[in-house]
Amino acid sequence: MPSRVGRSPMPKQEPRERIRNFSEVALGYSEEDAIREASRCINCPKRPCVSGCPVEVDIPSFIGLIRDGRFAEAARKIKEKNSLPAICGRVCPQETQCEAQCTLGKKGEPVAIGALERFAADFERAHSGISLPGGLDTGGPHAGRSNMVGSCPGDGSGGLKVAVVGSGPAGLTCAADLAKMGYKVTIFESLHSAGGVLRYGIPEFRLPKAILEEEIAYVRALGVELRLNVLIGQTYSLDDLFRAGYKAIFLGTGAGLPHFLGIPGENLNGVYSANEFLTRANLMKAYLFPDYVTPIKVGRRVAVVGAGNVAMDAARVALRLGAEEVTIVYRRSRAEMPARREEVENAEEEGVRFALLTNPIRVLGDEKGWVTGLECIRMELGEPDESGRRRPVPIKGSEFIMGVDTMISAIGTDPNPLLPRLTPGLATGRHGNLVADPETGATSIPGVFAGGDIVTGSATVIAAMGAGKVAARGIDRYLRAGNAEK
Amino acid sequence: MYRIVRKEVLAPRIKSFLIEAPEIAAKAKPGHFVVVRLDEKGERIPLTIADYDAASGTIELVVQEVGRTTYQMGMLEAGQYIQDVVGPLGTPMHIEKVDCVVFVAGGLGVAPIYPKARRHYEIGSRVVSLIGAQNKDLLIMRDRMEKVSHEVRYSTDDGSFGHHGFVTELLKEMLDSGAKISEVVAVGPLVMMRAACRVTEPFGVKTIVSLNPIMVDGTGMCGSCRVTVGGETKFSCVDGPAFDGHKVDFGELIARQNRFLAEERLAMEHFTRGIAPEREECRCHQG
């Protein structure tokens, strides 16, 4: 019985080795690993894994193709639904999605769907070149456009124009789906390179930028135009875009507004938001300073406050930049940590320490304004709060000082406030998020759609992609209904 | 890529660049800035828009060579390109007609002040400009400032032109003499802006400063440019760069400006070695 075979482990760089480089930690399956792992799938009739995937990838079919050694076809099968498989194979929390539904998981370990997805995408990239729908190859940025199978409503000159704001996972997915339908899509990105959080947030060792480049190249090969250095809201308003002939607009501007703790001393030198720390390292490549000009300063002892994936990323970047001791400071216990288990394990293997049930109350500094320590108080878990997790309660008199020279605040982000602030009539919710119809992505302004973190607040890459997909369908329906004339 | 249409040396180490950026020029208002990245390995630095012209599609940036990136920018010539320019960024300054607005410019601060003074002049405010620099050579954009001011006074630290002393002393003189000032706009080095605010505070004259802290994205995402204003943390890039100077915690901001001092020195050394490799080859002491 194939199901008796254990799950193939993901080969990884040795911890001692990898904390000295920024190369990818997980090395990926070999062909043998992949076939062995794919053979574990029992092809159960209910296919519960598909329902666990926010973008509805036909998981059993692509796994079957891998089992048969038809790797490139497996990649094409994934791409029918997911335009960014090499990314999803790396950063999706499969353990709470597709793999959580896997029938094998009920009695043992589920099929390693994420690792297989990554394998198929990497194989395609390495061996057969990126393929376009309908078997068109990537002959150029607009190769095959006229042959595109799409049948969207046109204005005589081909497909209607749609603007996508933000080139993160939501924007890229929405743009790719609309392009496949035949629309002329332009993505507007405010930074100097595309990818959004995939570019500035997720470090090289978890998602190599070369992979991101390839996935973006694929989206452009579908005919999507990419405009960098354009901040919608400032460079162009939404009205400007409508006036320029865009018939619909998708907003995927993300949750980029960093939270700070609101404790004394947070503006001392040596305190970073995780966004600043990671943007310097990832987008600006400060780990290659001074060859790359952007500086980053990491001290000897670093406290990272928070225990989500971003906190793990920041802690692991700090280690690689030469910090001697990096501690995750978290006010709840291990069980409540929001990071993926895999990322917590990676961090632990690399020597990141965990100060759990510990809450910072003050950053201490010297007379020149530099951080010298972090005053914390120990916590215990009380009654469950509205999130269902047990509420952390301070233990009286348990204050202590942690000697650190750097503090990174990784306690979450809020939706980017800039565009709603600059766009009258765009309805927002309690946390500054855009209000959008979950079925269509429609916002309070006709023709303007939204999805991803800007609507939900900080969530996952795949959830944003799912929202991008929903909005692409919503936009198509809106334009088919004859709203383009408005 | 953004083409440099014209380059002008305004003073030793101070250069003006006219840059082709029609989208930005069409939207720019007094107080806006851009973020510039010179090339693939460059850092992102904020530069105030000193002038803009929607018709010709250009913006003007005035740069003083103080570090790695500004030195490199100073070496660029007309016809060459800057890799990335994004903007306009920030909240433009709210400008309405007043009886008398006094602009206090220190050094390079003239550049951000010019479009604001011009706007006030156009809408009929009385414009008094007090312009200070270390010496006469570093007094820039004089012709332009004189065209948009009803009165201009100069000061130099070394006495080579105008009042011998600090520009804030001119401001103090005006206030002491009982001049009716509706508002003061001070732009320049942090210590100068702080001094200007200290001068005006006892007189209760509204004083706006324009800050230029360290930024990365310039769109409100990293918090590098945070500053305490009236006890609250603000992001200069989106909430500013203009703030009520009497509420700004200048001490904190001055400390924050020094966050990367050591790295900035290192970057500069690395850069100088790169552009003058013969120094490394020097063998004069090797017999």
Coordinates of C-alpha atoms in Angstrom, one line a residue, chain A residues 188-192 200 227-231 234-237 240 253 256-258 260 266-273 275-276 279-280 283-285 289-298 368-370 416-418 421, chain B residues 2 23-24 27 32 37 40-44 68-69 72 83-91 214-217 219-224 226-228 233 235 238-239 252 255-256 258-264 266-267 270:
Chain A
F188 CA 0.7 50.3 -11.1
E189 CA 3.3 49.8 -8.4
S190 CA 4.7 52.5 -6.2
L191 CA 8.0 50.8 -5.4
H192 CA 10.8 50.4 -7.9
Y200 CA 9.9 43.8 0.5
R227 CA 4.3 50.5 -14.4
L228 CA 6.7 51.0 -11.6
N229 CA 7.2 54.2 -9.5
V230 CA 3.6 55.2 -9.8
L231 CA 1.8 55.9 -6.5
Q234 CA -0.7 60.8 -5.6
T235 CA 0.7 60.3 -9.2
Y236 CA -2.8 59.5 -10.4
S237 CA -6.1 59.5 -8.7
D240 CA -7.5 60.0 -13.5
T253 CA -2.6 47.8 -2.0
G256 CA 1.7 47.9 4.9
L257 CA 1.1 50.3 7.8
P258 CA 3.3 49.0 10.6
F260 CA 4.2 50.0 17.0
E266 CA 10.0 53.4 20.7
N267 CA 11.6 56.2 18.7
L268 CA 15.1 55.5 20.1
N269 CA 17.8 54.6 17.7
G270 CA 17.9 50.8 17.3
V271 CA 14.1 50.4 17.2
Y272 CA 12.8 49.2 13.8
S273 CA 9.4 48.2 12.6
N275 CA 8.6 46.5 7.8
E276 CA 11.6 48.9 7.9
T279 CA 12.5 46.3 3.5
R280 CA 16.0 47.4 4.0
L283 CA 13.9 45.2 -1.2
M284 CA 17.1 47.3 -0.8
K285 CA 19.5 44.3 -0.3
F289 CA 26.1 46.8 2.0
P290 CA 28.2 48.7 1.1
D291 CA 28.1 47.4 -2.5
Y292 CA 24.4 48.1 -2.2
V293 CA 24.1 51.6 -0.7
T294 CA 21.2 51.1 1.7
P295 CA 22.5 50.7 5.3
I296 CA 21.1 48.4 8.0
K297 CA 22.4 48.2 11.5
V298 CA 21.8 45.2 13.5
K368 CA 22.6 59.8 22.9
G369 CA 19.3 58.2 22.1
W370 CA 20.4 54.6 21.5
N416 CA -2.4 51.1 3.9
P417 CA -4.3 54.2 4.7
L418 CA -3.0 56.4 1.9
R421 CA -7.4 58.9 2.7
Chain B
Y2 CA 14.2 59.6 -15.9
E23 CA 3.5 62.6 -14.5
I24 CA 5.0 64.1 -11.4
K27 CA 0.6 66.8 -10.0
H32 CA 5.7 67.8 -2.2
R37 CA 17.0 55.9 -6.5
E40 CA 20.1 49.3 -9.3
K41 CA 22.3 49.3 -6.2
G42 CA 21.2 52.7 -5.0
E43 CA 19.4 53.7 -1.8
R44 CA 16.1 55.6 -1.9
R68 CA 27.4 58.7 -0.8
T69 CA 24.2 59.1 -2.9
Q72 CA 27.1 60.2 -6.9
Q83 CA 16.8 55.0 -12.6
D84 CA 13.8 55.7 -10.3
V85 CA 11.8 58.8 -9.3
V86 CA 8.5 58.4 -7.6
G87 CA 6.1 61.1 -6.5
P88 CA 4.8 63.5 -5.8
L89 CA 4.9 62.3 -2.2
G90 CA 3.8 63.8 1.1
T91 CA 1.0 66.2 2.0
I214 CA 15.7 59.3 6.8
M215 CA 13.2 57.4 4.6
V216 CA 13.0 54.2 2.7
D217 CA 9.8 53.7 0.8
T219 CA 4.8 56.0 1.2
G220 CA 4.0 55.3 4.9
M221 CA 5.1 51.7 5.1
C222 CA 8.3 51.5 7.1
G223 CA 8.2 54.2 9.8
S224 CA 11.8 55.1 9.4
R226 CA 8.8 58.8 12.4
V227 CA 8.9 62.0 14.4
T228 CA 7.1 63.0 17.6
T233 CA 4.3 59.6 16.6
F235 CA 5.3 59.6 9.7
V238 CA 2.7 60.9 4.6
D239 CA 1.6 63.1 7.5
E252 CA 14.7 63.2 19.2
A255 CA 19.3 61.8 17.4
R256 CA 17.4 59.8 14.8
N258 CA 22.4 60.0 13.3
R259 CA 21.1 56.5 13.1
F260 CA 23.4 55.4 10.3
L261 CA 26.3 57.8 10.7
A262 CA 28.9 55.1 10.8
E263 CA 27.4 53.2 7.8
E264 CA 27.2 56.5 5.9
L266 CA 31.7 53.5 5.3
A267 CA 29.5 53.9 2.2
H270 CA 33.6 52.5 -0.4

